[in-house]
Tab-separated table of C-alpha atoms in Angstrom:
chain	number	residue	atom	x	y	z
J	273	MET	CA	138.362	97.572	47.639
J	274	SER	CA	141.787	96.563	48.912
J	275	HIS	CA	142.512	93.109	50.315
J	276	THR	CA	145.228	92.721	52.905
J	277	THR	CA	147.536	89.758	52.322
J	278	PRO	CA	148.090	87.642	55.444
J	279	LEU	CA	151.534	88.060	56.917
J	280	ALA	CA	153.987	85.201	56.401
J	281	PRO	CA	155.814	83.817	59.445
J	282	GLU	CA	159.516	84.678	59.490
J	283	ALA	CA	162.193	82.438	60.982
J	284	ALA	CA	164.148	85.528	62.050
J	285	ASP	CA	161.315	86.646	64.349
J	286	LEU	CA	161.304	83.270	66.080
J	287	LEU	CA	165.110	83.192	66.453
J	288	THR	CA	165.101	86.667	68.037
J	289	TRP	CA	162.581	85.423	70.575
J	290	TYR	CA	164.623	82.226	71.135
J	291	ASP	CA	167.825	84.139	71.853
J	292	ARG	CA	166.038	85.813	74.765
J	293	HIS	CA	163.927	82.953	76.090
J	294	ARG	CA	165.687	79.684	75.240
J	295	ARG	CA	165.400	76.990	77.884
J	296	VAL	CA	168.467	75.583	79.625
J	297	LEU	CA	168.326	71.784	79.335
J	298	PRO	CA	170.918	69.145	80.325
J	299	TRP	CA	171.355	67.926	76.753
J	300	ARG	CA	171.283	71.330	75.074
J	301	ALA	CA	174.573	73.056	74.209
J	302	LEU	CA	175.011	76.639	75.373
J	303	PRO	CA	175.304	79.349	72.677
J	304	SER	CA	179.133	79.195	72.704
J	305	GLU	CA	179.324	75.367	72.749
J	306	THR	CA	179.379	72.784	69.970
J	307	PRO	CA	176.539	70.255	70.337
J	308	ASP	CA	177.515	66.674	71.217
J	309	PRO	CA	175.782	64.285	68.773
J	310	TYR	CA	175.644	61.531	71.410
J	311	ARG	CA	173.818	63.721	73.924
J	312	VAL	CA	171.490	65.106	71.234
J	313	TRP	CA	170.630	61.622	69.952
J	314	LEU	CA	170.203	60.143	73.446
J	315	SER	CA	167.892	62.969	74.581
J	316	GLU	CA	165.747	62.783	71.449
J	317	VAL	CA	165.216	59.039	71.871
J	318	MET	CA	164.362	59.462	75.557
J	319	LEU	CA	161.953	62.329	74.872
J	320	GLN	CA	159.800	60.290	72.500
J	321	GLN	CA	156.388	59.898	74.198
J	322	THR	CA	157.916	61.160	77.491
J	323	THR	CA	157.972	64.558	79.201
J	324	ILE	CA	161.088	66.633	79.860
J	325	ALA	CA	160.452	66.485	83.625
J	326	ALA	CA	160.482	62.672	83.524
J	327	VAL	CA	163.552	62.461	81.280
J	328	LYS	CA	165.898	64.823	83.153
J	329	PRO	CA	166.900	62.503	86.047
J	330	TYR	CA	167.159	59.473	83.739
J	331	PHE	CA	169.353	61.368	81.285
J	332	GLN	CA	171.865	62.358	83.967
J	333	LYS	CA	172.078	58.845	85.443
J	334	PHE	CA	172.330	57.289	81.992
J	335	LEU	CA	175.257	59.541	81.073
J	336	GLU	CA	177.027	58.716	84.328
J	337	ARG	CA	176.668	55.017	83.562
J	338	PHE	CA	177.377	55.253	79.806
J	339	PRO	CA	179.311	58.517	79.203
J	340	THR	CA	180.033	57.801	75.514
J	341	VAL	CA	178.374	55.954	72.686
J	342	GLU	CA	181.235	53.450	72.816
J	343	ALA	CA	180.553	52.735	76.506
J	344	LEU	CA	176.884	52.208	75.705
J	345	ALA	CA	177.751	49.854	72.827
J	346	GLU	CA	179.996	47.708	75.034
J	347	ALA	CA	177.517	47.430	77.917
J	348	PRO	CA	175.472	44.230	78.428
J	349	GLU	CA	171.870	44.494	77.323
J	350	GLU	CA	170.686	43.807	80.885
J	351	SER	CA	172.536	46.903	82.122
J	352	VAL	CA	170.986	49.068	79.411
J	353	MET	CA	167.484	47.796	80.134
J	354	SER	CA	168.016	48.306	83.869
J	355	ALA	CA	169.137	51.915	83.345
J	356	TRP	CA	166.082	52.484	81.138
J	357	ALA	CA	163.572	50.868	83.527
J	358	GLY	CA	160.775	53.305	84.349
J	359	LEU	CA	160.909	55.328	81.125
J	360	GLY	CA	158.488	53.033	79.300
J	361	TYR	CA	158.309	52.089	75.614
J	362	TYR	CA	161.111	49.606	76.133
J	363	SER	CA	161.636	48.853	72.463
J	364	ARG	CA	163.379	52.253	72.415
J	365	ALA	CA	166.030	50.926	74.799
J	366	ARG	CA	166.714	47.853	72.645
J	367	ASN	CA	166.959	50.021	69.530
J	368	LEU	CA	169.171	52.476	71.412
J	369	HIS	CA	171.622	49.701	72.248
J	370	ALA	CA	171.630	48.383	68.681
J	371	CYS	CA	172.136	51.897	67.299
J	372	ALA	CA	175.042	52.532	69.673
J	373	LYS	CA	176.756	49.371	68.420
J	374	ALA	CA	176.311	50.483	64.804
J	375	VAL	CA	177.679	53.977	65.507
J	376	ALA	CA	180.627	52.608	67.496
J	377	ALA	CA	181.444	50.219	64.659
J	378	ALA	CA	181.337	53.099	62.144
J	379	GLY	CA	183.451	55.311	64.392
J	380	ARG	CA	181.057	58.274	64.474
J	381	PHE	CA	177.475	59.428	63.972
J	382	PRO	CA	176.383	60.073	60.378
J	383	ASP	CA	175.832	63.809	59.767
J	384	THR	CA	172.898	63.730	57.329
J	385	ALA	CA	169.257	62.866	57.880
J	386	ALA	CA	169.302	60.252	55.094
J	387	ALA	CA	172.259	58.407	56.643
J	388	LEU	CA	170.828	58.673	60.153
J	389	ARG	CA	167.581	57.075	58.960
J	390	LYS	CA	169.503	53.865	58.218
J	391	LEU	CA	170.424	53.351	61.868
J	392	PRO	CA	168.284	51.077	64.124
J	393	GLY	CA	165.413	52.885	65.830
J	394	ILE	CA	165.901	56.248	64.089
J	395	GLY	CA	162.832	57.543	62.295
J	396	ALA	CA	162.091	60.710	60.362
J	397	TYR	CA	161.756	62.934	63.426
J	398	THR	CA	164.897	61.759	65.243
J	399	ALA	CA	166.947	61.895	62.025
J	400	GLY	CA	165.818	65.463	61.329
J	401	ALA	CA	166.400	66.579	64.919
J	402	VAL	CA	169.915	65.107	65.196
J	403	ALA	CA	170.920	66.356	61.738
J	404	ALA	CA	169.671	69.878	62.486
J	405	ILE	CA	170.740	70.274	66.122
J	406	ALA	CA	174.002	68.309	66.132
J	407	PHE	CA	175.220	69.034	62.585
J	408	ASP	CA	173.349	72.247	61.599
J	409	ARG	CA	171.704	70.631	58.573
J	410	PRO	CA	168.604	72.462	57.240
J	411	GLU	CA	166.185	69.720	58.264
J	412	ALA	CA	162.731	69.886	59.809
J	413	ALA	CA	162.274	68.233	63.196
J	414	VAL	CA	158.553	67.718	63.790
J	415	ASP	CA	157.489	66.521	67.239
J	416	GLY	CA	154.189	67.048	69.083
J	417	ASN	CA	155.033	70.640	69.997
J	418	VAL	CA	155.921	71.490	66.402
J	419	GLU	CA	152.719	69.860	65.131
J	420	ARG	CA	150.669	72.081	67.423
J	421	VAL	CA	152.512	75.256	66.412
J	422	MET	CA	152.271	74.584	62.683
J	423	THR	CA	148.634	73.490	62.614
J	424	ARG	CA	147.715	76.723	64.394
J	425	LEU	CA	150.040	78.904	62.367
J	426	PHE	CA	148.537	77.674	59.076
J	427	ALA	CA	145.081	76.581	60.389
J	428	ILE	CA	145.554	73.049	59.018
J	429	GLU	CA	142.160	71.360	59.135
J	430	THR	CA	143.353	67.833	58.317
J	431	THR	CA	143.226	65.590	61.368
J	432	LEU	CA	146.268	63.885	62.860
J	433	PRO	CA	147.972	61.605	61.991
J	434	ALA	CA	146.914	62.168	58.368
J	435	ALA	CA	148.107	65.805	58.585
J	436	ARG	CA	151.764	64.903	59.272
J	437	PRO	CA	153.051	65.030	55.672
J	438	GLU	CA	151.503	68.498	55.241
J	439	ILE	CA	152.943	69.661	58.578
J	440	ARG	CA	156.408	68.454	57.574
J	441	LEU	CA	156.203	70.356	54.286
J	442	VAL	CA	155.239	73.694	55.853
J	443	THR	CA	157.851	73.260	58.584
J	444	GLN	CA	160.599	72.442	56.104
J	445	ALA	CA	159.687	75.551	54.101
J	446	LEU	CA	160.333	77.727	57.176
J	447	VAL	CA	163.751	76.225	58.082
J	448	PRO	CA	166.441	78.865	57.484
J	449	SER	CA	169.809	78.042	55.951
J	450	ASP	CA	171.418	79.938	58.830
J	451	ARG	CA	171.020	78.442	62.333
J	452	PRO	CA	168.703	75.533	61.428
J	453	GLY	CA	169.576	73.773	64.705
J	454	ASP	CA	168.517	76.767	66.761
J	455	PHE	CA	165.367	77.067	64.664
J	456	ALA	CA	164.426	73.437	65.387
J	457	GLN	CA	164.868	73.976	69.115
J	458	ALA	CA	163.109	77.346	68.979
J	459	VAL	CA	159.916	75.855	67.525
J	460	MET	CA	159.986	73.147	70.208
J	461	ASP	CA	160.412	75.773	72.939
J	462	LEU	CA	157.612	77.880	71.480
J	463	GLY	CA	155.218	74.938	71.620
J	464	ALA	CA	156.293	73.961	75.118
J	465	THR	CA	156.115	77.405	76.737
J	466	ILE	CA	153.883	79.739	74.658
J	467	CYS	CA	151.789	77.753	72.169
J	468	THR	CA	150.560	75.329	74.822
J	469	PRO	CA	147.617	72.933	74.369
J	470	LYS	CA	145.351	74.964	76.671
J	471	ARG	CA	145.271	78.747	77.050
J	472	PRO	CA	148.184	79.594	74.760
J	473	ALA	CA	149.896	82.906	75.557
J	474	CYS	CA	149.281	84.388	72.101
J	475	ALA	CA	150.130	87.935	73.209
J	476	LEU	CA	153.723	86.812	73.890
J	477	CYS	CA	154.167	84.813	70.706
J	478	PRO	CA	156.625	86.105	68.065
J	479	TRP	CA	154.331	84.643	65.389
J	480	MET	CA	151.108	86.136	66.761
J	481	ALA	CA	150.411	88.354	63.720
J	482	PRO	CA	150.709	85.685	60.995
J	483	CYS	CA	148.928	82.970	63.038
J	484	ARG	CA	145.745	82.107	61.154
J	485	ALA	CA	144.137	80.137	63.990
J	486	ARG	CA	144.505	83.133	66.313
J	487	THR	CA	142.961	85.408	63.698
J	488	LEU	CA	139.964	83.054	63.581
J	489	GLY	CA	139.858	82.821	67.399
J	490	LEU	CA	140.148	79.025	67.145
J	491	GLN	CA	143.708	78.451	68.360
J	492	GLU	CA	142.730	75.996	71.104
J	493	THR	CA	140.915	73.758	68.600
J	494	PHE	CA	144.123	72.911	66.705
J	495	PRO	CA	145.532	70.440	65.922
J	496	ARG	CA	142.492	68.518	64.759
J	497	LYS	CA	142.577	64.991	66.145
J	498	VAL	CA	140.628	61.795	65.709
J	499	LYS	CA	139.257	60.743	69.091
J	500	ALA	CA	141.268	57.844	70.462
J	501	VAL	CA	139.397	54.622	71.156
J	502	LYS	CA	140.145	53.185	74.586
J	503	GLY	CA	141.279	49.577	74.550
J	504	THR	CA	139.514	46.714	76.275
J	505	LEU	CA	140.376	46.180	79.939
J	506	ARG	CA	142.610	43.154	80.502
J	507	ARG	CA	143.060	41.253	83.739
J	508	GLY	CA	145.677	38.896	85.085
J	509	ALA	CA	147.509	37.585	88.137
J	510	ALA	CA	151.015	38.256	89.442
J	511	PHE	CA	152.835	35.817	91.737
J	512	VAL	CA	155.364	37.253	94.182
J	513	ALA	CA	157.385	34.490	95.846
J	514	ILE	CA	159.552	35.805	98.706
J	515	ARG	CA	162.390	33.564	99.855
J	516	SER	CA	162.959	33.390	103.596
J	517	GLY	CA	166.276	34.609	104.895
J	518	ASP	CA	167.313	37.146	102.246
J	519	GLU	CA	163.814	38.176	101.015
J	520	ALA	CA	164.856	37.325	97.470
J	521	ILE	CA	162.084	37.699	94.877
J	522	LEU	CA	161.374	35.171	92.153
J	523	LEU	CA	161.738	36.917	88.763
J	524	ARG	CA	161.918	36.026	85.115
J	525	THR	CA	162.738	37.858	81.870
J	526	ARG	CA	159.983	38.562	79.363
J	527	PRO	CA	160.472	37.514	75.719
J	528	PRO	CA	162.669	39.945	73.743
J	529	GLU	CA	159.897	40.914	71.323
J	530	GLY	CA	156.542	42.466	72.112
J	531	LEU	CA	155.247	44.504	75.018
J	532	LEU	CA	157.853	45.095	77.762
J	533	GLY	CA	160.288	42.933	75.796
J	534	ALA	CA	163.416	41.733	77.664
J	535	MET	CA	162.238	43.353	80.894
J	536	ALA	CA	162.102	41.630	84.284
J	537	GLU	CA	158.882	40.607	86.032
J	538	PRO	CA	157.551	38.358	88.780
J	539	PRO	CA	155.831	35.354	87.154
J	540	MET	CA	152.548	36.347	85.529
J	541	SER	CA	149.446	34.753	84.154
J	542	PRO	CA	148.272	35.709	80.672
J	543	TRP	CA	146.558	39.127	80.449
J	544	GLU	CA	143.077	38.546	79.099
J	545	PRO	CA	139.736	40.424	79.150
J	546	ASP	CA	137.917	37.473	80.756
J	547	TYR	CA	140.666	36.259	83.105
J	548	ASP	CA	139.207	34.723	86.296
J	549	PRO	CA	141.337	35.352	89.439
J	550	ALA	CA	139.484	32.493	91.172
J	551	GLN	CA	141.341	30.084	88.876
J	552	ALA	CA	144.659	31.927	89.122
J	553	LEU	CA	146.516	29.285	91.153
J	554	LEU	CA	146.577	27.124	88.025
J	555	ASP	CA	149.094	29.677	86.668
J	556	ALA	CA	151.300	29.760	89.789
J	557	PRO	CA	155.000	29.157	89.036
J	558	LEU	CA	155.539	26.727	91.925
J	559	ASP	CA	153.708	24.947	94.738
J	560	ALA	CA	153.415	27.211	97.769
J	561	ARG	CA	150.854	28.605	100.196
J	562	TRP	CA	149.729	31.450	97.987
J	563	LYS	CA	147.762	34.233	99.639
J	564	ARG	CA	145.576	36.522	97.571
J	565	LEU	CA	146.278	40.109	98.607
J	566	PRO	CA	143.484	42.677	98.931
J	567	GLY	CA	143.146	45.327	96.268
J	568	LEU	CA	144.360	45.449	92.664
J	569	VAL	CA	147.349	46.832	90.794
J	570	ARG	CA	146.158	49.045	87.940
J	571	HIS	CA	148.296	50.255	85.046
J	572	GLY	CA	147.536	51.973	81.755
J	573	PHE	CA	149.334	51.007	78.553
J	574	THR	CA	148.984	52.858	75.259
J	575	HIS	CA	146.377	50.487	73.858
J	576	PHE	CA	144.673	49.019	76.917
J	577	PRO	CA	144.264	49.315	80.715
J	578	LEU	CA	145.378	46.449	82.969
J	579	GLU	CA	144.239	45.134	86.367
J	580	LEU	CA	146.384	42.610	88.225
J	581	THR	CA	145.465	40.503	91.230
J	582	VAL	CA	148.584	39.877	93.326
J	583	PHE	CA	149.305	36.562	95.070
J	584	CYS	CA	152.118	36.331	97.606
J	585	ALA	CA	153.888	33.362	99.187
J	586	LYS	CA	156.807	32.782	101.526
J	587	VAL	CA	159.097	29.967	100.375
J	588	ALA	CA	161.997	28.228	102.075
J	589	LEU	CA	165.577	29.368	101.588
J	590	SER	CA	166.344	26.046	99.900
J	591	THR	CA	163.645	26.523	97.244
J	592	ALA	CA	165.091	26.205	93.755
J	593	ALA	CA	163.972	28.640	91.083
J	594	PRO	CA	161.957	27.025	88.270
J	595	ALA	CA	163.553	26.795	84.841
J	596	GLY	CA	164.059	30.203	83.219
J	597	MET	CA	163.578	32.057	86.515
J	598	ARG	CA	165.849	33.418	89.226
J	599	PHE	CA	165.755	34.646	92.800
J	600	THR	CA	166.994	38.246	93.186
J	601	PRO	CA	167.701	39.545	96.708
J	602	ARG	CA	165.521	42.493	97.595
J	603	ARG	CA	168.584	44.737	98.011
J	604	ASP	CA	169.542	44.058	94.356
J	605	LEU	CA	166.164	44.818	92.772
J	606	ASP	CA	167.394	48.232	91.593
J	607	ASP	CA	169.740	46.434	89.191
J	608	GLU	CA	166.883	44.513	87.588
J	609	PRO	CA	165.173	46.002	84.505
J	610	LEU	CA	161.790	46.253	86.195
J	611	PRO	CA	159.219	48.385	84.309
J	612	GLY	CA	156.800	50.625	86.168
J	613	VAL	CA	153.944	48.118	86.326
J	614	MET	CA	156.205	45.462	87.860
J	615	LYS	CA	157.484	47.918	90.462
J	616	LYS	CA	153.847	48.563	91.367
J	617	VAL	CA	153.286	44.820	91.791
J	618	LEU	CA	156.265	44.420	94.134
J	619	ALA	CA	155.324	47.517	96.136
J	620	HIS	CA	151.807	46.101	96.542
J	621	ALA	CA	153.206	42.745	97.673
J	622	PHE	CA	155.222	44.349	100.479
J	623	ASP	CA	152.526	46.884	101.402
J	624	PRO	CA	149.122	45.795	100.068
J	625	LYS	CA	146.482	48.482	99.710
J	626	PRO	CA	142.809	47.434	99.853
J	627	GLU	CA	140.349	48.765	97.346
J	628	PRO	CA	138.939	52.153	98.401
J	629	GLU	CA	135.299	52.156	99.407
J	630	LYS	CA	132.947	53.492	96.800
J	631	ALA	CA	131.524	56.893	97.623
J	632	ALA	CA	127.790	57.220	98.210
J	633	LYS	CA	125.787	58.252	95.197
J	634	PRO	CA	125.267	62.003	95.045
J	635	GLY	CA	121.844	63.487	95.544
J	636	ARG	CA	120.646	61.382	98.439
J	637	PRO	CA	120.305	63.334	101.715
J	638	LYS	CA	122.723	62.261	104.452
J	639	ALA	CA	119.865	61.789	106.924
J	640	MET	CA	118.381	59.051	104.731
J	641	ARG	CA	121.595	57.085	104.163
J	642	SER	CA	121.373	55.449	107.588
J	643	VAL	CA	117.741	54.383	107.095
J	644	PRO	CA	117.579	50.737	105.995
J	645	ASP	CA	115.774	50.108	102.731
J	646	THR	CA	112.384	48.419	102.950
J	647	PRO	CA	112.425	44.923	101.417
J	648	LEU	CA	110.750	44.888	98.058
J	649	PHE	CA	108.419	42.001	98.919
J	650	ALA	CA	107.909	42.662	102.669
J	651	ASP	CA	104.654	41.414	104.189
J	652	PRO	CA	102.105	44.242	104.585
J	653	GLU	CA	100.949	45.300	108.027
J	654	PRO	CA	97.525	43.789	109.025
J	655	GLU	CA	94.825	46.398	108.554
J	656	SER	CA	92.829	45.235	111.614
J	657	ILE	CA	95.504	46.285	114.071
J	658	PRO	CA	95.347	50.033	114.645
J	659	PRO	CA	98.630	51.853	114.902
J	660	GLN	CA	99.856	52.145	118.461
J	661	PRO	CA	100.287	55.692	119.796
J	662	ARG	CA	103.807	56.738	120.688
J	663	PHE	CA	102.611	58.401	123.978
J	664	ARG	CA	99.810	57.976	126.532
J	665	PRO	CA	97.053	60.595	126.202
J	666	VAL	CA	96.580	62.636	129.355
J	667	PRO	CA	93.058	64.097	130.085
J	668	LYS	CA	92.786	67.835	130.289
J	669	PRO	CA	92.639	68.944	133.954
J	670	THR	CA	89.464	70.565	135.264
J	671	PRO	CA	90.064	74.177	136.237
J	672	ARG	CA	89.790	74.946	139.960
J	673	PRO	CA	87.109	77.399	141.181
J	674	ALA	CA	88.430	80.815	141.997
J	675	PRO	CA	88.787	81.432	145.740
J	676	ALA	CA	86.777	84.212	147.406
J	677	PRO	CA	88.723	87.390	148.049
J	678	PRO	CA	90.048	87.526	151.592
J	679	ARG	CA	87.821	89.540	153.841
J	680	ASP	CA	90.591	91.304	155.723
J	681	ILE	CA	91.862	92.943	152.520
J	682	ASP	CA	88.377	94.284	151.791
J	683	ASP	CA	88.125	95.592	155.338
J	684	GLU	CA	91.343	97.452	154.919
J	685	MET	CA	90.029	98.941	151.694
J	686	GLY	CA	87.156	100.636	153.450
J	687	GLY	CA	84.699	97.810	154.116
J	688	PHE	CA	83.937	97.199	150.336
J	689	GLU	CA	81.857	94.065	149.726
J	690	ALA	CA	81.161	92.541	146.340
J	691	PRO	CA	77.501	92.179	145.407
J	692	ALA	CA	76.016	88.718	145.701
J	693	ASP	CA	75.341	88.434	141.916
J	694	ALA	CA	78.811	89.585	140.803
J	695	ALA	CA	80.669	87.223	138.409
J	696	PRO	CA	83.650	85.458	139.825
J	697	PRO	CA	87.101	86.313	138.421
J	698	VAL	CA	88.235	84.449	135.274
J	699	GLY	CA	91.129	82.613	136.935
J	700	PRO	CA	93.059	82.427	140.160
J	701	ARG	CA	95.130	85.393	141.072
J	702	LYS	CA	98.859	85.043	140.626
J	703	ARG	CA	100.853	84.416	143.712
J	704	GLY	CA	103.446	86.840	144.912
J	705	ARG	CA	103.353	90.435	145.886
J	706	PRO	CA	99.863	92.032	145.713
J	707	ARG	CA	99.501	94.680	143.092
J	708	THR	CA	99.325	98.308	144.199
J	709	ARG	CA	97.296	100.996	142.523
């Protein structure tokens, strides 16, 4: 009995596919161009935990504002955080700025993965991606797309994140000495366009034959993952003070470390699971006629969901900002490093949205929804009182006696006369034209 050996995936097959189907991206060099390490590094940092569609407009604006790594290094931190606002994971922006300063001081980007790892904010994936794509080093670059491709290709049963060392090993073994940068981008493109999380287009895949998960018919079940545990809901209050005259908003800067570090925000209460909005005015930044707005601002962070109650107040033009805070005119808010959740808060303050009404529970007929519920302990009806009828009974009318047939008709019919003992007709004859024979 002969046993067929499973086919091994070949890098050449993937590169042939890539030459025909490669995506055109703002940070990706064309086949005849030399990659720019600054653009490669900047795009890889932006793409961490963020989609290509979200990154594209930010990447273009960021390059217009900071066209070189030297320009980024010389920029104030507030400008960098403002340009990053909306991309999330703001520690990346602080590390980006620190890394730019280190590269500018050195005069260039390091060209090996080991040297790149020493820079602020550069981990194993970013180091491998920049080394491979920008400097053509034979390094593996393993992101989420690559993890999906490799776990399916080799049917890796280990769950993520424990499977990452094994995934890196099998990926590194496939990296060719020729065109390693194109190979890194090819695997990413394969995962993004063919080997998708749901309904992968296996028939179009250059690695269809050697893919073990496809052979087993289990491709959509890889990679194996441990189910994420949703964090506890936290609540808090946001205070939006609007200055009369220029509609300036009271803002402050969050501490440099921790969640949303060094970003701008309207003054906030602590975010706690048992926060009571009824006591929120104790956390207000200044004395004013605070008005609680209808509805809530909801936002999801990686580890927990958040619900904010928004309080708004109009203050006089002469109002001084409390220590550590500032008034920013509404027209200048775009220059503030406001993260997405804070933009939601300000939008709600200027245009509050009430909570949507809860839909009726399914299964109950519409005709019954308008019927009021009977009180649980309602007094019973007295049994001695009979139910009243909804209409007055009308007695059945007595039928009229049938009239005798007119004599003149009988005379015309030949003088016929009914016998004295003949039974009368059942009912009166219908009016109208007499019947003819």
